[in-house]
GROMACS .gro file of N, CA and C in nm:
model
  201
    1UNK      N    1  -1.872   8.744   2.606
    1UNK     CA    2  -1.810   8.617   2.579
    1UNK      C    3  -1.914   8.508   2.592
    2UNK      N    4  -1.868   8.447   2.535
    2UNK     CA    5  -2.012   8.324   2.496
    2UNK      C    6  -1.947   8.173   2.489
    3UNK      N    7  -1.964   8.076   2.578
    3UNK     CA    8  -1.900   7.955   2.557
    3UNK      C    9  -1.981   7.822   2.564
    4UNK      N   10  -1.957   7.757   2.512
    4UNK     CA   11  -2.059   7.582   2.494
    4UNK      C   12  -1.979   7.486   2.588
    5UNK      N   13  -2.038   7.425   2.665
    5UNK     CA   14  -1.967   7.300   2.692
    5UNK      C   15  -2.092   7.200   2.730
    6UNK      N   16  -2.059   7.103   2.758
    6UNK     CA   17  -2.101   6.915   2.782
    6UNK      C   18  -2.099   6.950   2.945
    7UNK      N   19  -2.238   6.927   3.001
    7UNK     CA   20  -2.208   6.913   3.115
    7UNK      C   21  -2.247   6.773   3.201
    8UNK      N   22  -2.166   6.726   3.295
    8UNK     CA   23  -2.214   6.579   3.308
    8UNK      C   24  -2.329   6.573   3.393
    9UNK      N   25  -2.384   6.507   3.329
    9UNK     CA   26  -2.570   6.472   3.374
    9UNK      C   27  -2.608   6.472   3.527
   10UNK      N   28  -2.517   6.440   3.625
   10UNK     CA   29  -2.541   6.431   3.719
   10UNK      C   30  -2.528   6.616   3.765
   11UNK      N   31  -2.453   6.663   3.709
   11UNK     CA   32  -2.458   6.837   3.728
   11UNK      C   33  -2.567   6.890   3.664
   12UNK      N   34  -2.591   6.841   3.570
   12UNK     CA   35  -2.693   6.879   3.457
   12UNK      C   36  -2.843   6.861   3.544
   13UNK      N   37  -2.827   6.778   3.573
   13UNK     CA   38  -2.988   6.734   3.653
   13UNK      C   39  -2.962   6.820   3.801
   14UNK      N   40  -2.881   6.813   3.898
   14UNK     CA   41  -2.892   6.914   3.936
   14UNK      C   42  -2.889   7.074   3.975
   15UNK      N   43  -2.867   7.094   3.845
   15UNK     CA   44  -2.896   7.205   3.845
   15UNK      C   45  -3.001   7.257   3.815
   16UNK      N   46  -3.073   7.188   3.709
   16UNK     CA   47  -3.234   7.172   3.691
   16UNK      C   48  -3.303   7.161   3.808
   17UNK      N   49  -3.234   7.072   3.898
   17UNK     CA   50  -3.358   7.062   4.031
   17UNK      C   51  -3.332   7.200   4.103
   18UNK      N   52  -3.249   7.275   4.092
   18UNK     CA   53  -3.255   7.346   4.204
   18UNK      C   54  -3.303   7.474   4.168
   19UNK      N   55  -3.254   7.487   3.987
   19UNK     CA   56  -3.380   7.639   3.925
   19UNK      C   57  -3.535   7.609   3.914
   20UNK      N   58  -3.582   7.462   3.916
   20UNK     CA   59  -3.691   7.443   3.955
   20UNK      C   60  -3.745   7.490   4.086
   21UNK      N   61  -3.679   7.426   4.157
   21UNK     CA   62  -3.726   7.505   4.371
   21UNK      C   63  -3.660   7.606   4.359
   22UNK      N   64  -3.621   7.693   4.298
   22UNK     CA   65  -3.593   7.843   4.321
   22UNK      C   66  -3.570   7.882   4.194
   23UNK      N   67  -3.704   7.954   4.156
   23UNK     CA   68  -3.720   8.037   4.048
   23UNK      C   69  -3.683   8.185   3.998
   24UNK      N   70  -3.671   8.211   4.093
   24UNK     CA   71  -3.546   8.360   4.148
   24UNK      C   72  -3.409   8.311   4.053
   25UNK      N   73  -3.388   8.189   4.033
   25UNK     CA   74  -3.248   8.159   3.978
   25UNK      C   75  -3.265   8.133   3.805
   26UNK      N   76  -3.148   8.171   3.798
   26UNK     CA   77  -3.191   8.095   3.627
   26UNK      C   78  -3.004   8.003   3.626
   27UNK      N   79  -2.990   7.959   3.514
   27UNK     CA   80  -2.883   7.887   3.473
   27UNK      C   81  -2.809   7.987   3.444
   28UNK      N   82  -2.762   8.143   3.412
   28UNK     CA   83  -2.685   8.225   3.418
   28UNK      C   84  -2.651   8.283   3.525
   29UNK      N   85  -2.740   8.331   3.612
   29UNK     CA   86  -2.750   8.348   3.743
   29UNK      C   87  -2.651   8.256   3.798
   30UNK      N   88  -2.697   8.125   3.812
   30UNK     CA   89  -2.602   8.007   3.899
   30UNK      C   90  -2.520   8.032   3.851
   31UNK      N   91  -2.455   7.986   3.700
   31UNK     CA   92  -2.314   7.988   3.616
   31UNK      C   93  -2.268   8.067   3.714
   32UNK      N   94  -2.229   8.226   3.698
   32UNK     CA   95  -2.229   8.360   3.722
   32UNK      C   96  -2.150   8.319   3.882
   33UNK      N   97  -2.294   8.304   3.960
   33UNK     CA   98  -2.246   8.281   4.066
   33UNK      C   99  -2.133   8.152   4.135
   34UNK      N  100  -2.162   8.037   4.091
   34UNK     CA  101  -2.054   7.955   4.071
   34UNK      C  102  -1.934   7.990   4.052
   35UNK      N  103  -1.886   8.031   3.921
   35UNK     CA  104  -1.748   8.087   3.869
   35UNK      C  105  -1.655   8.195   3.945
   36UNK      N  106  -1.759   8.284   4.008
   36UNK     CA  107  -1.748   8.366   4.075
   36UNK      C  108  -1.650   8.314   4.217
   37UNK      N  109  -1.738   8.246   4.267
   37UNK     CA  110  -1.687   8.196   4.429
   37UNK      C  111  -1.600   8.096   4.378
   38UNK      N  112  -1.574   8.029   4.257
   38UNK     CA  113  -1.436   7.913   4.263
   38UNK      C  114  -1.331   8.021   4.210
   39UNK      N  115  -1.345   8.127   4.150
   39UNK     CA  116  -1.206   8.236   4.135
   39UNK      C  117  -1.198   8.282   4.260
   40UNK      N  118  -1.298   8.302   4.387
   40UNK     CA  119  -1.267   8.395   4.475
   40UNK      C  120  -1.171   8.297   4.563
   41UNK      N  121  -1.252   8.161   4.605
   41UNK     CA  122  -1.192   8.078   4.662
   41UNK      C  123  -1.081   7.989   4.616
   42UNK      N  124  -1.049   8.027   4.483
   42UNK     CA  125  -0.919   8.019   4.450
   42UNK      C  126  -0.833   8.155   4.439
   43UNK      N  127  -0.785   8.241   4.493
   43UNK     CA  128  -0.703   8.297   4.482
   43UNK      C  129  -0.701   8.469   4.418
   44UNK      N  130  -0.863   8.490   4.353
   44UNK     CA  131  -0.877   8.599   4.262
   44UNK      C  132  -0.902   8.708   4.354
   45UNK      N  133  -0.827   8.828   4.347
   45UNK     CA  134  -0.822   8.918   4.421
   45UNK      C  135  -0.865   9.059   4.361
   46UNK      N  136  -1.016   9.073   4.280
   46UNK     CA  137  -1.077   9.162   4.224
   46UNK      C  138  -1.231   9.190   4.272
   47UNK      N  139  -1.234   9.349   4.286
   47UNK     CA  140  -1.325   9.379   4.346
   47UNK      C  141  -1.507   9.357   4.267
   48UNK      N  142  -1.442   9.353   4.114
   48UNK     CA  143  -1.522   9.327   4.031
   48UNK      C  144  -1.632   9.201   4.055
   49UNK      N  145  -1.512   9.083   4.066
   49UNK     CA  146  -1.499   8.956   4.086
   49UNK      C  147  -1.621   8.929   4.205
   50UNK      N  148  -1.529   8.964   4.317
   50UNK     CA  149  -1.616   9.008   4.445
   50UNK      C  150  -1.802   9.020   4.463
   51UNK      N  151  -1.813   9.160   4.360
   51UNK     CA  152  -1.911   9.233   4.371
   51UNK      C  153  -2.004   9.125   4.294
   52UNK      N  154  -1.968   9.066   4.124
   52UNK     CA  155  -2.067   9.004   4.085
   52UNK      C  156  -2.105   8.851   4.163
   53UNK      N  157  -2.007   8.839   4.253
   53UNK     CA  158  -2.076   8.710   4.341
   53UNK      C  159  -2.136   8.712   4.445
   54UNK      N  160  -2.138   8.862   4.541
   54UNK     CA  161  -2.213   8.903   4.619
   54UNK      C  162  -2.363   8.924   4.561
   55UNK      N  163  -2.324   9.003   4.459
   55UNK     CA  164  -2.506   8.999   4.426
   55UNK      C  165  -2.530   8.896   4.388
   56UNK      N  166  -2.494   8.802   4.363
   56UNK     CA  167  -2.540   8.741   4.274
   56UNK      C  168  -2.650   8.629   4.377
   57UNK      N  169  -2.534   8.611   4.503
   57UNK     CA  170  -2.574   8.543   4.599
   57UNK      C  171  -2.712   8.615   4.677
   58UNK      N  172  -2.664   8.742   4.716
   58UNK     CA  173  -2.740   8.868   4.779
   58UNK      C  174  -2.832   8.929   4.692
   59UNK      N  175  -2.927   8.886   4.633
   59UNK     CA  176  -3.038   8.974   4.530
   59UNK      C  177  -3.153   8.993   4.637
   60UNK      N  178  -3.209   9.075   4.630
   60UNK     CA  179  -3.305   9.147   4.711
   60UNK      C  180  -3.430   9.016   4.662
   61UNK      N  181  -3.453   8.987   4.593
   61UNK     CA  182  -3.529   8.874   4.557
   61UNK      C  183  -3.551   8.740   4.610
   62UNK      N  184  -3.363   8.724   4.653
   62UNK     CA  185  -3.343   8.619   4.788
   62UNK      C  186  -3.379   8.569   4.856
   63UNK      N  187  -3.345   8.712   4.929
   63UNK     CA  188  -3.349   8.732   5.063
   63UNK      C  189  -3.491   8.719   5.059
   64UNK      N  190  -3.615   8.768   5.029
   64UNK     CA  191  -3.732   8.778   5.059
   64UNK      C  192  -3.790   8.635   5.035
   65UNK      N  193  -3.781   8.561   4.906
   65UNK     CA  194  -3.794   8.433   4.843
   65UNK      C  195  -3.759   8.306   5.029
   66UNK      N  196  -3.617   8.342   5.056
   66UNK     CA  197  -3.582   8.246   5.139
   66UNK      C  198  -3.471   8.154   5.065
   67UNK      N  199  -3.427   8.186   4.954
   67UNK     CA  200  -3.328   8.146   4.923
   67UNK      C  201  -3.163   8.199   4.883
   0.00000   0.00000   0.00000
């Protein structure tokens, strides 16, 4: 699935600042992980769900990086 949206500049810029200081990340990565923890912390009760926001958070790359 593939989707476009407008994001407002003040999200837009930071999110740029923060795949800049952590290069371990990309803008799919974050997406990914984002979406992830607002379904979990809203209410989504899938192990799927779960798993791609654990790694996503938890990459062996991370942990070593410091982020």
């Amino acid at each position: 699935m593939s989707f476009h949206s407008e994001l407002p500049q003040p999200l837009q810029q930071a999110m740029v600042a923060f795949i800049e200081r952590c290069p371990n990340w990309d803008q799919y990565r974050l997406i990914q992980a984002a979406l992830a923890g607002f379904l979990i912390q809203h209410g989504v009760e899938s192990r799927e769900i779960t798993r791609l926001y654990v790694g996503n958070m938890f990459r062996r790359e991370s942990l070593t990086q410091g982020v």
